[in-house]
């Protein structure tokens, strides 16, 4: 975010920079969506919103936070965009003039029926864009992730991610990809990309790829909100229902996922009395709805796995054989190394760590910190202490999230001398 440091000199600011940063994280996507709807241009919208946040960072410490801060950002961004377009209209030609003419008098802050963010996600997930570009652009525009955060999440150099974003936005502009929810006839071919993006937004929120916080509640909430909208838009699409169920069942465990000091608590050590029973009931009902349709897909199967976890009052009661059968089904429907890794975790519970460790050989996941964390745990259980310590350190070195780093290094430090 431009200007993310507090102004130097003068009295202590009444509004800390962190307050503006939180608003940026929570409201950036909505503000950009409204401005894209107003001007029809992603670059104009994004630059104007960033300028508005920079202005807030400069003014609010002295003037105070306005009563409706998100509305202030939207109005300021809109005015900045109009000023820029007017300056450029004479020399930039028809494109800039069209954007200026398209600007509405006053963009609405809320859209309970005409949802700007849902329009934006379908625009970002247009089939002319690569899947990687779709996901990155949506996380950038709806989640406010920086280019550096996206690069870490996708395990690519930052310049590569920057170019990916530039090319994606240029393609949307040059191809005149419409800012709208597709017609019913076009939904099926677009739904898989949209669901993938929503799930990755949720995952970035539930296990933030960088920073001090384990969870970004704003992204989790946004992904669930978008998931509900998609189910409302496509009630007969079982994978949309399955994705919503998966997110709700996963989200239900969030209150138990960190301790009083914010430390990560793994699934088998969580206080299940803290799990959100309302979300579990809703998620399990959606899983049963999917089962009645008899058309299983990856999100539905993953939701079923989480439903089995949610049935166990204590970790020891978990039906691991059933989970293993579900992973067998998932591996057949959506084969891939991450699915194979998750299946190996279930194998460890059913057949033991030695059999599971053998399954990890050959998986090309050397850059994925979870692979090393799983391997470390299996090695620890087998008493191979030195190898486990090295694997824990490898895992900690591959995640940008400080809470996860601390957890992995505590596990390493707790290993017996050997």
Coordinates of C-alpha atoms in Angstrom, one line a residue:
X1 CA 0.0 0.0 0.0
X2 CA 1.5 3.4 -1.0
X3 CA 2.5 5.6 1.9
X4 CA 2.1 2.8 4.5
X5 CA 4.4 4.6 7.0
X6 CA 3.3 7.3 9.4
X7 CA 4.3 10.9 8.7
X8 CA 7.5 11.8 10.6
X9 CA 7.7 14.7 13.1
X10 CA 5.1 16.5 15.0
X11 CA 2.9 15.1 17.9
X12 CA 2.1 11.4 18.3
X13 CA -0.7 10.6 15.8
X14 CA -4.2 10.1 17.2
X15 CA -4.9 7.4 14.5
X16 CA -2.1 4.9 14.2
X17 CA -1.0 3.7 10.8
X18 CA -2.1 0.2 11.8
X19 CA -5.7 1.4 11.9
X20 CA -5.5 2.5 8.3
X21 CA -3.8 -0.7 7.4
X22 CA -6.6 -2.7 9.0
X23 CA -9.2 -0.7 7.0
X24 CA -7.1 -1.4 3.9
X25 CA -7.2 -5.1 4.5
X26 CA -10.9 -5.1 5.3
X27 CA -12.3 -2.7 2.7
X28 CA -9.9 -2.6 -0.2
X29 CA -11.7 -5.2 -2.3
X30 CA -15.1 -3.6 -1.8
X31 CA -13.7 -0.1 -2.6
X32 CA -11.9 -1.4 -5.8
X33 CA -15.1 -3.2 -6.9
X34 CA -17.2 -0.1 -6.5
X35 CA -14.7 2.0 -8.5
X36 CA -14.4 -0.6 -11.3
X37 CA -18.2 -0.5 -11.5
X38 CA -18.1 3.3 -11.7
X39 CA -15.3 3.7 -14.2
X40 CA -15.1 0.3 -16.0
X41 CA -11.3 0.2 -15.7
X42 CA -9.3 -1.8 -13.2
X43 CA -6.1 0.2 -13.2
X44 CA -8.0 3.5 -12.7
X45 CA -9.9 2.0 -9.8
X46 CA -7.0 0.4 -8.1
X47 CA -4.7 3.4 -8.4
X48 CA -7.5 5.7 -7.1
X49 CA -8.2 3.5 -4.1
X50 CA -4.5 3.3 -3.3
X51 CA -4.2 7.1 -3.5
X52 CA -7.2 7.5 -1.2
X53 CA -5.7 5.2 1.4
X54 CA -2.4 7.2 1.2
X55 CA -4.4 10.4 1.7
X56 CA -6.2 8.8 4.7
X57 CA -2.8 7.9 6.2
X58 CA -1.7 11.5 5.9
X59 CA -4.9 13.2 7.1
X60 CA -6.6 11.0 9.7
X61 CA -3.9 11.2 12.4
X62 CA -4.8 14.8 12.8
X63 CA -8.4 15.0 11.6
X64 CA -9.6 11.7 13.0
X65 CA -11.4 8.8 11.4
X66 CA -14.6 9.9 9.6
X67 CA -17.9 8.4 10.6
X68 CA -18.0 6.2 7.5
X69 CA -14.4 5.5 6.7
X70 CA -15.0 3.1 3.8
X71 CA -17.4 5.6 2.2
X72 CA -14.8 8.3 2.7
X73 CA -12.3 6.2 0.8
X74 CA -14.7 5.5 -2.0
X75 CA -15.7 9.1 -2.4
X76 CA -12.1 10.3 -2.2
X77 CA -11.0 7.6 -4.7
X78 CA -13.8 8.5 -7.1
X79 CA -12.8 12.2 -7.0
X80 CA -9.1 11.4 -7.5
X81 CA -10.0 9.2 -10.5
X82 CA -12.2 11.9 -12.1
X83 CA -9.5 14.5 -11.6
X84 CA -6.9 12.2 -13.3
X85 CA -9.2 11.3 -16.1
X86 CA -10.0 15.0 -16.8
X87 CA -6.3 15.8 -16.9
X88 CA -5.6 12.9 -19.3
X89 CA -8.7 13.1 -21.4
X90 CA -7.3 15.5 -24.0
X91 CA -4.3 13.4 -24.7
X92 CA -5.3 9.9 -23.9
X93 CA -8.0 9.6 -26.4
X94 CA -11.2 7.6 -26.5
X95 CA -10.4 5.1 -23.8
X96 CA -10.0 7.7 -21.0
X97 CA -12.9 9.8 -22.3
X98 CA -15.1 6.7 -22.2
X99 CA -14.1 5.9 -18.6
X100 CA -14.9 9.5 -17.6
X101 CA -18.3 9.4 -19.2
X102 CA -19.0 6.0 -17.6
X103 CA -18.4 7.4 -14.1
X104 CA -21.5 7.5 -12.0
X105 CA -22.6 10.5 -9.9
X106 CA -22.3 8.6 -6.6
X107 CA -21.2 5.0 -6.3
X108 CA -23.3 3.0 -3.8
X109 CA -21.4 1.7 -0.8
X110 CA -23.5 -1.4 -0.4
X111 CA -25.1 -3.6 -3.0
X112 CA -27.2 -6.4 -1.5
X113 CA -28.6 -7.4 -4.9
X114 CA -26.3 -5.9 -7.4
X115 CA -23.0 -7.2 -5.9
X116 CA -20.0 -5.4 -7.2
X117 CA -17.5 -7.9 -5.8
X118 CA -19.3 -10.8 -7.5
X119 CA -19.1 -9.0 -10.8
X120 CA -15.4 -8.4 -10.3
X121 CA -14.6 -12.0 -9.5
X122 CA -16.3 -13.2 -12.7
X123 CA -14.4 -10.5 -14.6
X124 CA -11.1 -11.7 -13.0
X125 CA -12.0 -15.3 -13.8
X126 CA -12.7 -14.9 -17.5
X127 CA -11.6 -17.9 -19.5
X128 CA -9.2 -15.9 -21.6
X129 CA -7.0 -15.5 -18.6
X130 CA -4.8 -18.3 -17.3
X131 CA -5.8 -19.9 -14.0
X132 CA -2.8 -18.5 -12.2
X133 CA -3.6 -15.0 -13.4
X134 CA -7.2 -15.4 -12.4
X135 CA -6.4 -16.4 -8.9
X136 CA -3.6 -13.8 -8.5
X137 CA -5.7 -10.9 -9.8
X138 CA -8.7 -11.8 -7.7
X139 CA -6.5 -12.0 -4.5
X140 CA -5.0 -8.7 -5.5
X141 CA -8.2 -6.8 -6.2
X142 CA -10.6 -8.4 -3.7
X143 CA -8.2 -9.3 -1.0
X144 CA -5.7 -6.4 -1.2
X145 CA -2.7 -8.7 -1.1
X146 CA 0.5 -7.1 -2.1
X147 CA 2.6 -8.3 -5.0
X148 CA 5.2 -9.6 -2.5
X149 CA 2.5 -11.6 -0.6
X150 CA 1.2 -13.1 -3.8
X151 CA 4.6 -14.1 -4.9
X152 CA 5.2 -15.9 -1.7
X153 CA 1.8 -17.6 -1.9
X154 CA 2.5 -18.8 -5.4
X155 CA 6.2 -19.6 -4.9
X156 CA 7.4 -17.4 -7.7
X157 CA 9.7 -14.4 -7.8
X158 CA 8.1 -11.0 -7.1
X159 CA 8.9 -9.6 -10.6
X160 CA 7.2 -12.6 -12.2
X161 CA 4.1 -12.0 -10.1
X162 CA 4.2 -8.3 -11.0
X163 CA 4.3 -9.1 -14.7
X164 CA 1.5 -11.6 -14.3
X165 CA -0.8 -9.0 -12.8
X166 CA 0.1 -6.4 -15.4
X167 CA -0.6 -8.7 -18.3
X168 CA -3.9 -9.9 -16.7
X169 CA -5.2 -6.4 -16.3
X170 CA -4.1 -5.4 -19.8
X171 CA -5.9 -8.4 -21.3
X172 CA -9.1 -7.5 -19.5
X173 CA -8.8 -3.9 -20.8
X174 CA -7.7 -4.7 -24.3
X175 CA -10.2 -7.5 -24.8
X176 CA -13.0 -5.4 -23.3
X177 CA -13.9 -8.3 -20.9
X178 CA -17.3 -7.2 -19.4
X179 CA -17.7 -6.4 -15.8
X180 CA -20.8 -8.5 -15.1
X181 CA -22.0 -11.9 -13.9
X182 CA -22.3 -14.1 -17.0
X183 CA -25.6 -15.1 -18.4
X184 CA -27.0 -18.5 -17.3
X185 CA -25.8 -20.2 -20.4
X186 CA -22.2 -19.2 -19.8
X187 CA -22.0 -20.1 -16.1
X188 CA -21.0 -23.7 -16.3
X189 CA -17.7 -23.0 -18.2
X190 CA -16.8 -20.2 -15.8
X191 CA -17.8 -21.8 -12.5
X192 CA -14.7 -24.0 -11.9
X193 CA -12.3 -21.0 -12.1
X194 CA -14.5 -19.0 -9.8
X195 CA -14.8 -21.7 -7.2
X196 CA -11.0 -22.2 -7.3
X197 CA -10.4 -18.5 -6.7
X198 CA -12.9 -18.4 -3.8
X199 CA -11.3 -21.4 -2.2
X200 CA -7.8 -19.9 -2.6
X201 CA -9.0 -16.6 -1.1
X202 CA -10.4 -18.6 1.9
X203 CA -7.1 -20.5 2.2
X204 CA -5.1 -17.3 2.2
X205 CA -7.3 -16.1 5.0
X206 CA -7.3 -19.3 7.1
X207 CA -3.6 -19.8 6.8
X208 CA -2.1 -16.4 5.8
X209 CA 1.0 -16.9 3.6
X210 CA 2.9 -14.1 5.4
X211 CA 2.9 -11.7 8.3
X212 CA 2.4 -12.1 12.1
X213 CA -1.2 -13.2 12.1
X214 CA -2.1 -16.9 11.6
X215 CA -5.5 -16.0 10.2
X216 CA -6.9 -13.1 8.1
X217 CA -10.5 -13.1 9.2
X218 CA -11.4 -10.6 6.6
X219 CA -10.5 -12.9 3.8
X220 CA -12.2 -15.9 5.4
X221 CA -15.4 -13.8 5.8
X222 CA -15.2 -12.5 2.2
X223 CA -14.7 -16.0 0.8
X224 CA -17.6 -17.4 2.8
X225 CA -19.7 -14.4 1.7
X226 CA -18.8 -15.0 -2.0
X227 CA -19.5 -18.7 -1.5
X228 CA -23.0 -18.0 -0.2
X229 CA -23.6 -15.7 -3.2
X230 CA -22.4 -18.4 -5.6
X231 CA -24.7 -21.0 -4.1
X232 CA -27.6 -18.5 -4.4
X233 CA -26.7 -17.8 -8.0
X234 CA -26.1 -21.5 -8.8
X235 CA -28.2 -23.6 -6.4
X236 CA -28.1 -26.7 -8.6
X237 CA -24.2 -26.6 -8.9
X238 CA -23.1 -29.3 -6.4
X239 CA -19.5 -28.1 -6.3
X240 CA -20.6 -24.6 -5.3
X241 CA -22.5 -26.2 -2.5
X242 CA -19.6 -28.5 -1.6
X243 CA -17.2 -25.5 -1.5
X244 CA -19.4 -23.6 0.8
X245 CA -19.7 -26.7 3.1
X246 CA -16.0 -27.1 3.1
X247 CA -15.3 -23.5 4.0
X248 CA -18.0 -23.5 6.8
X249 CA -16.7 -26.7 8.3
X250 CA -13.1 -25.5 8.2
X251 CA -14.1 -22.0 9.5
X252 CA -15.9 -23.7 12.4
X253 CA -12.5 -24.8 13.9
X254 CA -11.0 -21.3 13.8
X255 CA -11.8 -20.3 17.4
X256 CA -9.7 -23.3 18.6
X257 CA -6.9 -23.0 16.1
X258 CA -4.8 -20.6 18.2
X259 CA -4.0 -20.3 21.9
X260 CA -4.4 -17.3 24.2
X261 CA -1.1 -15.9 23.0
X262 CA -1.9 -16.5 19.3
X263 CA 0.2 -19.7 19.0
X264 CA -1.0 -22.3 16.5
X265 CA -2.8 -25.3 17.9
X266 CA -2.9 -28.3 15.6
X267 CA -6.1 -30.2 14.9
X268 CA -5.4 -33.1 17.2
X269 CA -4.7 -30.8 20.2
X270 CA -7.6 -28.4 19.7
X271 CA -10.3 -27.8 22.4
X272 CA -13.3 -29.1 20.4
X273 CA -15.7 -27.4 22.8
X274 CA -14.6 -24.1 21.1
X275 CA -15.7 -25.3 17.6
X276 CA -18.6 -23.4 16.2
X277 CA -21.5 -25.9 16.3
X278 CA -23.8 -23.7 14.2
X279 CA -21.3 -23.6 11.3
X280 CA -20.8 -27.4 11.7
X281 CA -24.5 -28.1 11.6
X282 CA -24.9 -25.9 8.5
X283 CA -21.8 -27.4 6.8
X284 CA -22.9 -31.0 7.5
X285 CA -26.4 -30.2 6.2
X286 CA -24.8 -29.0 2.9
X287 CA -22.7 -32.2 2.8
X288 CA -25.8 -34.3 3.1
X289 CA -27.4 -32.2 0.3
X290 CA -24.5 -33.0 -1.9
X291 CA -24.6 -36.7 -1.1
X292 CA -28.2 -36.9 -2.1
X293 CA -27.3 -35.6 -5.6
X294 CA -24.8 -38.4 -6.1
X295 CA -22.4 -36.4 -8.2
X296 CA -19.2 -36.1 -6.1
X297 CA -16.5 -33.6 -7.0
X298 CA -13.3 -32.4 -5.3
X299 CA -14.9 -29.8 -3.1
X300 CA -17.7 -32.1 -2.0
X301 CA -15.3 -34.9 -1.1
X302 CA -13.1 -32.5 0.9
X303 CA -16.2 -31.2 2.7
X304 CA -17.0 -34.8 3.6
X305 CA -13.6 -35.3 5.0
X306 CA -14.1 -32.2 7.2
X307 CA -17.5 -33.5 8.2
X308 CA -16.0 -36.7 9.5
X309 CA -13.5 -34.6 11.6
X310 CA -16.4 -32.6 13.0
X311 CA -18.2 -35.7 14.1
X312 CA -15.4 -36.7 16.5
X313 CA -15.9 -35.3 20.0
X314 CA -12.2 -35.9 20.7
X315 CA -9.3 -36.5 18.3
X316 CA -9.0 -40.2 19.3
X317 CA -12.6 -40.8 18.0
X318 CA -11.8 -39.7 14.5
X319 CA -12.9 -42.2 11.9
X320 CA -9.6 -42.3 10.0
X321 CA -10.5 -45.4 7.9
X322 CA -13.4 -43.4 6.5
X323 CA -11.2 -40.4 5.9
X324 CA -8.7 -42.6 4.0
X325 CA -11.5 -44.0 1.8
X326 CA -12.6 -40.4 1.0
X327 CA -9.0 -39.5 0.1
X328 CA -8.9 -42.5 -2.1
X329 CA -11.9 -41.2 -3.9
X330 CA -10.5 -37.7 -4.1
X331 CA -7.2 -39.0 -5.5
X332 CA -9.2 -40.7 -8.3
X333 CA -11.3 -37.6 -9.0
X334 CA -8.6 -35.0 -8.7
X335 CA -5.1 -36.6 -8.7
X336 CA -2.2 -34.5 -7.6
X337 CA 0.7 -34.3 -5.2
X338 CA -1.1 -32.2 -2.6
X339 CA -4.0 -34.7 -2.5
X340 CA -1.5 -37.5 -2.2
X341 CA 0.2 -35.7 0.7
X342 CA -3.1 -35.3 2.5
X343 CA -3.9 -39.0 1.9
X344 CA -0.5 -39.9 3.4
X345 CA -1.5 -38.2 6.6
X346 CA -4.6 -40.5 6.8
X347 CA -2.4 -43.5 5.9
X348 CA -0.2 -42.7 8.9
X349 CA -3.2 -42.8 11.2
X350 CA -4.5 -46.1 9.8
X351 CA -1.3 -48.0 8.9
X352 CA 1.5 -46.2 10.7
X353 CA 4.1 -43.5 9.9
X354 CA 6.5 -45.9 8.1
X355 CA 4.0 -46.7 5.4
X356 CA 3.0 -43.0 5.1
X357 CA 6.6 -41.8 4.8
X358 CA 7.2 -44.2 1.9
X359 CA 4.3 -42.5 0.1
X360 CA 6.0 -39.2 0.3
X361 CA 9.0 -40.4 -1.8
X362 CA 8.6 -39.0 -5.3
X363 CA 6.2 -36.2 -4.5
X364 CA 7.5 -33.1 -6.2
X365 CA 6.6 -30.7 -3.3
X366 CA 10.0 -29.6 -2.2
X367 CA 8.9 -25.9 -2.2
X368 CA 5.8 -26.6 -0.2
X369 CA 6.3 -26.1 3.6
X370 CA 3.4 -28.5 4.5
X371 CA 5.2 -31.3 2.8
X372 CA 8.3 -30.8 5.0
X373 CA 6.1 -30.4 8.1
X374 CA 4.3 -33.7 7.5
X375 CA 7.6 -35.4 6.8
X376 CA 9.0 -34.0 10.0
X377 CA 6.1 -35.3 12.0
X378 CA 6.4 -38.8 10.5
X379 CA 10.2 -38.9 11.1
X380 CA 9.6 -37.7 14.7
X381 CA 7.2 -40.6 15.3
X382 CA 9.7 -43.0 13.9
X383 CA 12.4 -41.7 16.2
X384 CA 14.6 -40.3 13.4
X385 CA 15.3 -37.1 15.4
X386 CA 18.1 -35.5 13.3
X387 CA 16.1 -35.9 10.1
X388 CA 13.0 -34.6 11.8
X389 CA 14.8 -31.5 13.0
X390 CA 16.1 -30.8 9.6
X391 CA 12.6 -31.2 8.1
X392 CA 11.0 -28.9 10.7
X393 CA 13.6 -26.2 9.9
X394 CA 13.0 -26.7 6.1
X395 CA 9.3 -26.2 6.7
X396 CA 9.8 -23.1 8.8
X397 CA 12.1 -21.6 6.2
X398 CA 9.5 -22.0 3.5
X399 CA 6.5 -20.3 5.2
X400 CA 6.3 -16.5 5.4
X401 CA 3.9 -16.7 8.4
X402 CA 5.6 -16.0 11.7
X403 CA 3.0 -17.9 13.7
X404 CA 3.6 -21.0 11.7
X405 CA 7.4 -20.5 11.8
X406 CA 7.2 -20.3 15.6
X407 CA 5.1 -23.5 15.8
X408 CA 7.4 -25.5 13.6
X409 CA 10.5 -24.4 15.5
X410 CA 8.9 -25.2 18.8
X411 CA 8.2 -28.7 17.5
X412 CA 11.8 -28.9 16.4
X413 CA 13.1 -27.7 19.8
X414 CA 10.9 -30.2 21.6
X415 CA 12.5 -33.2 19.9
X416 CA 14.5 -35.5 22.2
X417 CA 18.2 -35.3 22.1
X418 CA 19.5 -37.9 19.6

